Amino acid sequence: DTSGLLYKQIALYYAPAFFFGILAVCWHRSGSFLGAAMRVAVVASVVLATLATWFAPWLRGPAPLAASLQVLHRMFPFARGLYEDK
């Protein structure tokens, strides 16, 4: 799901479904809310580690904030509209 989110903004539509699906699986496997929260926290840490790995080239550059903002601007092109006419 992380790769989908980093690919296009359209993935934001199905990201909540993935989250609740992962939450349901964690809840059924652990049987308690605390156990489910711990499992979701583990999944979240893996997702954040993947995100950090993907953004590492831009974060290690000479201007990490500007480079990261440029990447986000290209991923979420609100200035030109969400969809391009082709």
PDB file of C-alpha atoms in Angstrom:
ATOM      1  CA  ASP A   1       0.000   0.000   0.000  1.00  0.00           C
ATOM      2  CA  THR A   2       2.906   2.372   0.654  1.00  0.00           C
ATOM      3  CA  SER A   3       4.074   2.043  -2.928  1.00  0.00           C
ATOM      4  CA  GLY A   4       0.558   2.834  -4.097  1.00  0.00           C
ATOM      5  CA  LEU A   5       0.439   5.955  -1.961  1.00  0.00           C
ATOM      6  CA  LEU A   6       3.792   7.073  -3.280  1.00  0.00           C
ATOM      7  CA  TYR A   7       2.720   6.421  -6.872  1.00  0.00           C
ATOM      8  CA  LYS A   8      -0.386   8.543  -7.291  1.00  0.00           C
ATOM      9  CA  GLN A   9      -2.925  10.442  -5.230  1.00  0.00           C
ATOM     10  CA  ILE A  10      -5.657   8.070  -6.424  1.00  0.00           C
ATOM     11  CA  ALA A  11      -4.339   5.571  -3.857  1.00  0.00           C
ATOM     12  CA  LEU A  12      -5.707   7.829  -1.120  1.00  0.00           C
ATOM     13  CA  TYR A  13      -9.160   6.540  -2.042  1.00  0.00           C
ATOM     14  CA  TYR A  14      -8.383   2.960  -1.134  1.00  0.00           C
ATOM     15  CA  ALA A  15      -5.911   3.604   1.696  1.00  0.00           C
ATOM     16  CA  PRO A  16      -8.668   3.756   4.369  1.00  0.00           C
ATOM     17  CA  ALA A  17     -10.000   0.394   3.178  1.00  0.00           C
ATOM     18  CA  PHE A  18      -6.521  -1.113   3.531  1.00  0.00           C
ATOM     19  CA  PHE A  19      -6.168   0.393   7.006  1.00  0.00           C
ATOM     20  CA  PHE A  20      -9.468  -1.009   8.242  1.00  0.00           C
ATOM     21  CA  GLY A  21      -8.721  -4.357   6.611  1.00  0.00           C
ATOM     22  CA  ILE A  22      -5.381  -4.541   8.415  1.00  0.00           C
ATOM     23  CA  LEU A  23      -7.071  -3.422  11.639  1.00  0.00           C
ATOM     24  CA  ALA A  24      -9.704  -6.164  11.300  1.00  0.00           C
ATOM     25  CA  VAL A  25      -7.072  -8.848  10.690  1.00  0.00           C
ATOM     26  CA  CYS A  26      -5.034  -7.654  13.662  1.00  0.00           C
ATOM     27  CA  TRP A  27      -8.145  -7.531  15.856  1.00  0.00           C
ATOM     28  CA  HIS A  28      -9.214 -11.081  14.980  1.00  0.00           C
ATOM     29  CA  ARG A  29      -5.732 -12.522  15.462  1.00  0.00           C
ATOM     30  CA  SER A  30      -5.093 -10.877  18.810  1.00  0.00           C
ATOM     31  CA  GLY A  31      -8.584 -10.888  20.317  1.00  0.00           C
ATOM     32  CA  SER A  32      -8.115  -7.670  22.267  1.00  0.00           C
ATOM     33  CA  PHE A  33      -7.975  -4.000  21.421  1.00  0.00           C
ATOM     34  CA  LEU A  34      -4.529  -3.553  22.973  1.00  0.00           C
ATOM     35  CA  GLY A  35      -3.109  -6.486  21.008  1.00  0.00           C
ATOM     36  CA  ALA A  36      -4.663  -5.147  17.809  1.00  0.00           C
ATOM     37  CA  ALA A  37      -3.223  -1.695  18.499  1.00  0.00           C
ATOM     38  CA  MET A  38       0.233  -3.200  18.994  1.00  0.00           C
ATOM     39  CA  ARG A  39      -0.002  -5.155  15.731  1.00  0.00           C
ATOM     40  CA  VAL A  40      -1.204  -2.072  13.852  1.00  0.00           C
ATOM     41  CA  ALA A  41       1.703  -0.116  15.370  1.00  0.00           C
ATOM     42  CA  VAL A  42       4.122  -2.739  14.007  1.00  0.00           C
ATOM     43  CA  VAL A  43       2.547  -2.485  10.547  1.00  0.00           C
ATOM     44  CA  ALA A  44       2.678   1.320  10.775  1.00  0.00           C
ATOM     45  CA  SER A  45       6.385   1.216  11.638  1.00  0.00           C
ATOM     46  CA  VAL A  46       7.041  -0.960   8.582  1.00  0.00           C
ATOM     47  CA  VAL A  47       5.095   1.478   6.396  1.00  0.00           C
ATOM     48  CA  LEU A  48       7.021   4.450   7.825  1.00  0.00           C
ATOM     49  CA  ALA A  49      10.335   2.646   7.313  1.00  0.00           C
ATOM     50  CA  THR A  50       9.361   2.007   3.694  1.00  0.00           C
ATOM     51  CA  LEU A  51       8.423   5.662   3.297  1.00  0.00           C
ATOM     52  CA  ALA A  52      11.761   6.750   4.764  1.00  0.00           C
ATOM     53  CA  THR A  53      13.600   4.383   2.413  1.00  0.00           C
ATOM     54  CA  TRP A  54      11.777   5.773  -0.603  1.00  0.00           C
ATOM     55  CA  PHE A  55      12.432   9.380   0.434  1.00  0.00           C
ATOM     56  CA  ALA A  56      16.062   8.779   1.501  1.00  0.00           C
ATOM     57  CA  PRO A  57      17.635  10.096  -1.744  1.00  0.00           C
ATOM     58  CA  TRP A  58      15.798  13.386  -1.402  1.00  0.00           C
ATOM     59  CA  LEU A  59      16.328  13.655   2.348  1.00  0.00           C
ATOM     60  CA  ARG A  60      20.089  13.192   2.008  1.00  0.00           C
ATOM     61  CA  GLY A  61      20.476  15.851  -0.696  1.00  0.00           C
ATOM     62  CA  PRO A  62      21.707  19.421  -0.267  1.00  0.00           C
ATOM     63  CA  ALA A  63      18.189  20.873   0.216  1.00  0.00           C
ATOM     64  CA  PRO A  64      16.058  18.082   1.711  1.00  0.00           C
ATOM     65  CA  LEU A  65      12.979  20.166   2.513  1.00  0.00           C
ATOM     66  CA  ALA A  66      12.773  21.760  -0.929  1.00  0.00           C
ATOM     67  CA  ALA A  67      13.358  18.417  -2.648  1.00  0.00           C
ATOM     68  CA  SER A  68      10.734  16.638  -0.541  1.00  0.00           C
ATOM     69  CA  LEU A  69       8.210  19.405  -1.165  1.00  0.00           C
ATOM     70  CA  GLN A  70       8.889  19.142  -4.892  1.00  0.00           C
ATOM     71  CA  VAL A  71       8.239  15.392  -4.780  1.00  0.00           C
ATOM     72  CA  LEU A  72       4.982  15.960  -2.884  1.00  0.00           C
ATOM     73  CA  HIS A  73       3.986  18.686  -5.345  1.00  0.00           C
ATOM     74  CA  ARG A  74       4.499  16.266  -8.231  1.00  0.00           C
ATOM     75  CA  MET A  75       2.590  13.490  -6.467  1.00  0.00           C
ATOM     76  CA  PHE A  76      -0.343  15.747  -5.545  1.00  0.00           C
ATOM     77  CA  PRO A  77      -0.669  18.307  -8.372  1.00  0.00           C
ATOM     78  CA  PHE A  78      -3.426  20.448  -6.854  1.00  0.00           C
ATOM     79  CA  ALA A  79      -2.181  23.554  -8.686  1.00  0.00           C
ATOM     80  CA  ARG A  80      -3.042  22.109 -12.122  1.00  0.00           C
ATOM     81  CA  GLY A  81      -5.978  19.986 -11.046  1.00  0.00           C
ATOM     82  CA  LEU A  82      -6.078  16.392  -9.934  1.00  0.00           C
ATOM     83  CA  TYR A  83      -6.630  14.839 -13.342  1.00  0.00           C
ATOM     84  CA  GLU A  84      -4.981  15.612 -16.622  1.00  0.00           C
ATOM     85  CA  ASP A  85      -6.948  15.564 -19.849  1.00  0.00           C
ATOM     86  CA  LYS A  86      -5.307  13.213 -22.280  1.00  0.00           C
TER      87      LYS A  86
END
